[in-house]
XYZ file of C-alpha atoms in Angstrom:
434
model
C -190.835 -109.904 7.147
C -193.986 -107.856 7.376
C -196.957 -108.441 5.114
C -196.059 -105.375 3.063
C -192.543 -106.647 2.507
C -193.624 -110.171 1.653
C -195.680 -108.770 -1.193
C -192.431 -108.405 -3.130
C -190.919 -111.673 -2.014
C -191.913 -113.773 -5.011
C -189.589 -116.638 -4.205
C -190.977 -116.978 -0.699
C -194.612 -116.780 -1.694
C -196.851 -118.746 -3.980
C -194.209 -121.348 -4.755
C -193.024 -124.656 -3.401
C -190.320 -124.417 -0.728
C -186.705 -124.512 -1.833
C -184.072 -126.602 -0.001
C -182.592 -124.862 3.037
C -179.035 -124.770 1.669
C -177.186 -124.700 -1.603
C -176.946 -128.120 -3.272
C -173.797 -129.697 -1.970
C -172.333 -126.838 0.024
C -172.809 -124.664 3.074
C -171.712 -121.011 3.064
C -169.764 -119.910 6.128
C -169.041 -116.281 5.228
C -169.872 -113.692 2.580
C -167.525 -110.697 2.254
C -168.626 -107.976 -0.173
C -166.776 -104.839 -1.268
C -169.050 -102.365 -3.053
C -168.848 -98.964 -4.675
C -172.498 -97.937 -5.067
C -173.311 -94.931 -7.256
C -175.568 -92.956 -4.916
C -177.316 -91.132 -7.768
C -178.299 -94.424 -9.453
C -178.648 -98.061 -8.475
C -175.508 -99.103 -10.356
C -172.686 -100.652 -8.376
C -169.340 -102.354 -8.787
C -167.039 -104.297 -6.530
C -165.953 -107.758 -5.544
C -167.079 -110.638 -3.390
C -165.456 -113.474 -1.483
C -167.398 -116.549 -0.345
C -166.013 -119.046 2.130
C -167.850 -122.354 2.020
C -167.731 -125.990 3.079
C -168.557 -128.896 0.800
C -171.349 -131.187 1.984
C -171.047 -133.473 -1.068
C -168.624 -136.303 -1.758
C -167.474 -134.724 -5.016
C -168.632 -131.107 -5.345
C -168.051 -129.893 -8.904
C -170.043 -126.659 -9.050
C -171.641 -124.000 -6.879
C -175.074 -122.687 -7.856
C -176.390 -119.436 -6.379
C -179.564 -117.447 -6.983
C -179.962 -115.822 -10.400
C -178.789 -112.236 -10.696
C -178.699 -109.480 -13.320
C -175.186 -108.525 -12.196
C -172.160 -109.242 -14.320
C -169.994 -111.796 -12.526
C -166.458 -112.509 -13.640
C -162.746 -112.914 -12.885
C -163.633 -115.760 -10.549
C -161.043 -117.827 -8.723
C -161.195 -120.715 -6.270
C -158.281 -120.574 -3.867
C -156.360 -118.732 -6.588
C -157.306 -121.005 -9.501
C -159.529 -119.714 -12.365
C -163.204 -120.644 -12.273
C -165.693 -120.637 -15.148
C -168.883 -118.668 -14.449
C -172.184 -119.390 -16.191
C -175.015 -116.985 -15.417
C -178.600 -117.587 -16.541
C -182.188 -117.376 -15.335
C -181.563 -120.649 -13.513
C -178.802 -119.173 -11.346
C -175.171 -118.150 -11.161
C -173.041 -121.272 -11.541
C -169.345 -121.500 -10.699
C -167.759 -124.573 -12.290
C -164.956 -125.582 -9.937
C -161.477 -126.374 -11.310
C -161.363 -129.469 -9.121
C -163.952 -131.524 -7.284
C -164.091 -130.972 -3.536
C -164.620 -133.806 -1.100
C -167.144 -133.718 1.716
C -166.004 -131.468 4.543
C -163.472 -129.561 2.450
C -163.468 -125.785 2.788
C -162.524 -123.324 0.065
C -162.688 -119.647 -0.837
C -164.303 -118.318 -3.997
C -163.581 -114.760 -5.114
C -164.927 -112.801 -8.089
C -165.841 -109.361 -9.422
C -169.386 -108.014 -9.630
C -170.847 -105.005 -11.434
C -174.035 -103.741 -12.995
C -177.540 -102.605 -12.079
C -179.520 -104.894 -9.751
C -182.887 -105.945 -11.165
C -184.575 -105.238 -7.837
C -183.882 -104.727 -4.159
C -182.195 -101.291 -4.341
C -184.288 -98.129 -3.925
C -183.263 -94.503 -4.435
C -184.568 -91.699 -2.200
C -183.900 -87.976 -1.975
C -181.259 -88.701 0.645
C -179.510 -91.741 -0.821
C -180.357 -95.394 -1.350
C -181.291 -98.486 0.606
C -181.698 -102.202 -0.046
C -184.741 -104.288 0.803
C -185.096 -108.071 0.989
C -183.550 -109.079 -2.359
C -179.932 -109.228 -1.205
C -179.009 -111.706 -3.933
C -179.753 -109.107 -6.594
C -176.928 -106.795 -5.439
C -174.533 -109.562 -4.412
C -174.185 -113.269 -5.146
C -175.836 -115.425 -2.492
C -178.613 -117.912 -1.762
C -181.842 -115.917 -1.565
C -184.176 -118.776 -0.743
C -182.152 -120.711 1.787
C -183.246 -119.316 5.168
C -181.643 -122.245 6.970
C -178.192 -121.558 5.523
C -176.947 -118.897 7.917
C -173.599 -117.247 7.259
C -171.467 -114.425 8.598
C -171.588 -111.269 6.519
C -169.110 -108.446 6.134
C -169.499 -105.419 3.891
C -167.119 -102.649 2.843
C -168.720 -99.638 1.156
C -166.690 -96.987 -0.699
C -168.636 -93.752 -0.306
C -168.087 -90.002 -0.712
C -166.574 -88.269 2.292
C -169.230 -87.281 4.819
C -171.768 -89.885 3.728
C -173.720 -91.974 6.233
C -174.030 -95.735 5.979
C -176.027 -98.507 7.590
C -175.135 -102.162 7.497
C -175.471 -105.469 9.310
C -173.976 -105.749 12.777
C -171.213 -103.446 13.996
C -169.394 -100.638 12.196
C -165.606 -100.571 12.276
C -163.740 -97.230 12.128
C -163.902 -95.426 8.788
C -160.878 -95.555 6.510
C -160.016 -92.513 4.389
C -158.893 -93.478 0.873
C -156.400 -91.722 -1.384
C -159.070 -90.349 -3.714
C -160.800 -88.585 -0.809
C -163.584 -91.133 -0.447
C -164.142 -93.229 2.651
C -164.461 -96.937 3.307
C -167.345 -97.848 5.631
C -166.897 -101.313 7.148
C -169.713 -103.398 8.632
C -169.365 -106.805 10.287
C -172.054 -109.195 11.515
C -171.667 -110.447 15.061
C -173.349 -113.783 14.275
C -174.497 -115.717 11.201
C -177.713 -114.613 9.476
C -179.813 -115.786 6.549
C -178.995 -114.099 3.239
C -182.400 -112.427 2.831
C -181.558 -110.421 5.957
C -178.411 -108.837 4.488
C -178.754 -105.178 3.612
C -177.286 -101.698 3.631
C -178.126 -98.058 3.118
C -175.947 -95.120 2.106
C -176.451 -91.414 1.658
C -176.803 -88.335 3.800
C -179.191 -89.289 6.575
C -180.047 -87.188 9.638
C -179.392 -89.304 12.723
C -180.634 -89.566 16.299
C -179.359 -91.978 18.916
C -180.450 -92.761 22.456
C -179.027 -95.114 25.055
C -181.436 -96.807 27.436
C -181.427 -99.719 29.838
C -182.853 -101.803 26.963
C -179.975 -100.923 24.618
C -178.915 -98.298 22.109
C -181.477 -97.210 19.542
C -180.427 -95.386 16.395
C -182.869 -93.602 14.095
C -181.946 -92.543 10.534
C -184.012 -90.522 8.061
C -183.715 -91.508 4.383
C -186.801 -89.572 3.282
C -184.984 -86.306 2.626
C -187.643 -84.502 4.658
C -185.728 -84.081 7.938
C -188.369 -85.645 10.170
C -188.382 -85.369 13.946
C -186.953 -88.820 14.536
C -187.285 -88.758 18.307
C -190.998 -88.190 17.889
C -191.410 -90.689 15.056
C -189.815 -93.513 17.054
C -190.846 -92.455 20.532
C -192.264 -95.897 21.385
C -189.252 -97.909 20.213
C -187.526 -98.358 23.613
C -190.719 -99.439 25.384
C -191.565 -101.928 22.628
C -188.029 -103.310 22.870
C -188.363 -103.821 26.635
C -191.643 -105.649 26.157
C -190.335 -107.953 23.421
C -187.060 -108.666 25.222
C -189.033 -109.680 28.293
C -191.243 -112.043 26.320
C -188.270 -113.576 24.498
C -186.122 -113.782 27.610
C -183.265 -112.339 25.546
C -181.983 -108.785 25.430
C -182.071 -106.784 22.194
C -179.513 -108.578 19.975
C -176.159 -106.795 20.194
C -177.891 -104.382 22.600
C -178.345 -102.153 19.546
C -181.099 -101.666 16.980
C -181.408 -99.262 14.044
C -184.558 -98.022 12.299
C -184.308 -96.363 8.902
C -187.250 -94.134 7.986
C -187.946 -94.377 4.250
C -190.641 -93.057 1.895
C -193.779 -95.033 1.174
C -195.172 -98.061 2.973
C -192.017 -100.132 3.332
C -191.988 -102.587 6.228
C -188.998 -104.878 6.197
C -186.708 -106.441 8.730
C -182.989 -106.897 8.139
C -180.289 -108.241 10.395
C -179.891 -105.684 13.253
C -182.077 -103.017 11.581
C -185.461 -102.386 9.977
C -186.914 -100.250 7.204
C -190.001 -98.322 8.265
C -192.189 -96.549 5.715
C -193.348 -93.079 6.697
C -196.799 -93.677 5.193
C -197.320 -96.648 7.519
C -196.369 -94.499 10.488
C -198.661 -91.709 9.376
C -201.626 -94.096 9.370
C -200.699 -95.207 12.862
C -200.426 -91.642 14.131
C -204.027 -91.136 13.081
C -205.146 -94.186 15.079
C -202.481 -95.403 17.567
C -204.378 -98.571 18.512
C -203.900 -99.865 14.937
C -200.102 -99.544 15.193
C -198.256 -102.633 14.005
C -195.215 -101.848 11.882
C -192.658 -100.913 14.547
C -193.561 -103.782 16.863
C -193.797 -106.342 14.057
C -190.468 -105.478 12.440
C -188.696 -105.230 15.780
C -190.087 -108.599 16.851
C -188.237 -110.125 13.910
C -184.944 -109.324 15.608
C -185.794 -112.298 17.847
C -188.273 -114.394 15.825
C -187.052 -114.621 12.250
C -183.551 -113.162 12.534
C -182.144 -114.691 15.727
C -184.354 -117.794 15.596
C -184.989 -118.588 11.929
C -187.196 -121.074 10.119
C -185.173 -123.825 8.468
C -187.228 -123.622 5.261
C -190.135 -121.588 3.912
C -192.592 -124.357 4.821
C -192.050 -123.361 8.465
C -192.217 -119.645 7.656
C -195.094 -119.299 10.116
C -192.472 -119.544 12.889
C -191.132 -116.217 11.607
C -194.340 -114.453 10.644
C -197.039 -116.037 12.763
C -195.039 -115.390 15.910
C -194.253 -111.776 15.021
C -197.884 -111.115 14.046
C -198.961 -112.518 17.401
C -196.307 -110.492 19.241
C -197.671 -107.356 17.620
C -201.083 -108.217 19.048
C -199.541 -108.950 22.450
C -197.805 -105.576 22.393
C -201.116 -103.867 21.622
C -202.673 -105.617 24.600
C -199.837 -104.382 26.793
C -200.019 -100.812 25.480
C -203.737 -100.302 24.802
C -205.610 -103.042 26.639
C -207.311 -106.342 25.957
C -209.724 -104.868 23.421
C -206.821 -103.902 21.136
C -205.485 -107.477 21.342
C -208.855 -108.959 20.463
C -209.269 -106.477 17.633
C -205.990 -107.650 16.127
C -207.029 -111.288 16.434
C -210.347 -110.418 14.769
C -208.391 -109.030 11.804
C -206.466 -112.294 11.626
C -209.731 -114.271 11.678
C -211.133 -112.158 8.873
C -208.083 -112.887 6.707
C -208.165 -116.648 7.201
C -211.970 -116.710 6.861
C -211.603 -114.971 3.501
C -209.141 -117.637 2.358
C -211.454 -120.395 3.563
C -214.401 -118.832 1.755
C -212.309 -119.014 -1.412
C -211.797 -122.724 -0.742
C -208.284 -122.564 0.646
C -206.997 -123.472 4.100
C -203.882 -125.443 4.912
C -201.890 -126.483 7.992
C -199.281 -123.966 9.078
C -196.333 -126.121 7.975
C -197.839 -127.030 4.607
C -195.126 -127.322 1.943
C -197.197 -127.022 -1.207
C -197.878 -124.174 -3.605
C -200.121 -121.298 -2.531
C -202.527 -119.864 -5.130
C -201.664 -116.293 -4.178
C -199.587 -114.204 -1.821
C -202.723 -113.184 0.062
C -203.604 -116.779 0.906
C -200.042 -117.484 2.012
C -200.207 -114.517 4.356
C -203.621 -115.597 5.596
C -202.200 -118.971 6.629
C -198.652 -118.287 7.788
C -199.209 -114.818 9.297
C -202.823 -114.741 10.443
C -203.563 -118.393 11.178
C -200.128 -118.628 12.794
C -201.010 -115.776 15.141
C -204.371 -117.355 15.943
C -202.689 -120.663 16.791
C -200.423 -118.922 19.279
C -203.409 -117.134 20.798
C -205.131 -120.521 21.109
C -202.049 -122.021 22.785
C -201.926 -119.108 25.192
C -205.544 -119.667 26.166
C -205.144 -123.441 26.412
C -201.865 -123.544 28.346
C -202.381 -120.514 30.529
C -200.386 -117.327 30.813
C -197.392 -118.554 32.804
C -196.799 -121.820 30.935
C -197.288 -120.250 27.518
C -194.758 -117.467 28.042
C -192.325 -119.860 29.732
C -192.486 -121.981 26.595
C -191.976 -118.986 24.315
C -188.897 -117.897 26.271
C -187.465 -121.419 26.338
C -187.950 -121.742 22.574
C -186.151 -118.457 21.877
C -183.306 -119.065 24.310
C -182.585 -122.616 23.221
C -182.502 -121.831 19.513
C -181.020 -118.312 19.532
C -178.636 -118.005 16.611
C -179.915 -121.195 14.979
C -182.629 -122.529 12.711
C -185.850 -124.246 13.714
C -188.730 -126.375 12.507
C -192.264 -126.699 13.807
C -191.174 -129.771 15.752
C -188.712 -127.631 17.734
C -191.509 -125.286 18.721
C -193.775 -128.177 19.681
C -191.085 -129.673 21.894
C -190.540 -126.356 23.664
C -194.237 -125.956 24.431
C -194.572 -129.581 25.539
C -191.590 -129.246 27.852
C -193.030 -126.087 29.393
C -196.487 -127.579 29.885
C -195.614 -131.194 30.654
C -198.326 -132.173 28.157
C -198.488 -134.138 24.935
C -199.564 -131.533 22.376
C -199.325 -133.781 19.321
C -203.071 -133.734 18.635
C -203.215 -129.939 18.815
C -200.179 -129.528 16.566
C -201.560 -132.114 14.133
C -204.746 -130.058 13.876
C -203.124 -126.660 13.382
C -199.598 -127.219 12.140
C -199.093 -130.540 10.344
C -202.549 -131.584 9.229
C -204.360 -134.805 10.078
């Protein structure tokens, strides 16, 4: 999640971390069927959640609060009482489930999401707050689940979703069903979709297929806008030691300064790109959001206290890309910006270890620590360990944990294995605190 996107992520910033999974259960799959009204943000549909109990006697499921109306709920065919409040959406189970038991919850959803859905001239798109347009666990990055989405849209509409698209199905009323399926589990905050009439460009390269969509309604030259995408992908794949996930990546151009990763695609604000066109060496948004396809999406922090593993790494990778594309001075300039941000926080009397689990006084200070200080720590490791060992450790970390969740200890072990050194003192200084 880029700094711009995190500005709206209230649950992930300025608050104490939330447990990495729902209390007493683990979601295995979300399946959502939606009929979004493209002229508004209203929607209706249904949802099915497959889950496994991790409690000895699970009596209720609690999900993130939502403004949607939730009803007609059933657990494996039996009626379920739903209680929705500011504290969350609670499903009171008709029978207690023992540890290890699996079950399927189904229910109807409708209404206008409080946030997370944005209209444009060309259609609509979602951003970060998935649990406002569906029922899920917004603040449980460690609880990865498969996701499938069916969208009922007018004939001829374009859609974007997580993972792979299945063939369209034409419905009796003349509309079409667009079907998207994830190819691996992802965290709920990475679920998303877009729908409307979007101009499209697609290219196939040795690095994978890259698809560009325009949701601005301005018919931009997408090939020109995203000209650097394939080369950035090659660079990042080489540093991760893993090809572009699914060998396919989509970028949706939207109005404003949006900068947000989702599973298998990103939202890129045209105003951010315009600033970068004026001064290419300051470019960050495309590289940063793409880097999340590896660090953040494929390898995900277990809880928000280790969020620096998502954002510090991607901030550093943006600097590394600048070094590759524009030279060492561009890399140092980016690190100087990071130093300025953390120095500002320190001047205000705030500095914490990267894995600190307490409450931040503001979003800016959280970004200063987990984004900027995280990037500076990686730059320090690179200098201390040397080029070959550092990048070997980064690749080993990504490869070993691809598809899973990680803590700071996992990263430490990867770098110690690559270097053959005990790095506990260094990690105590930067990551855990003395």
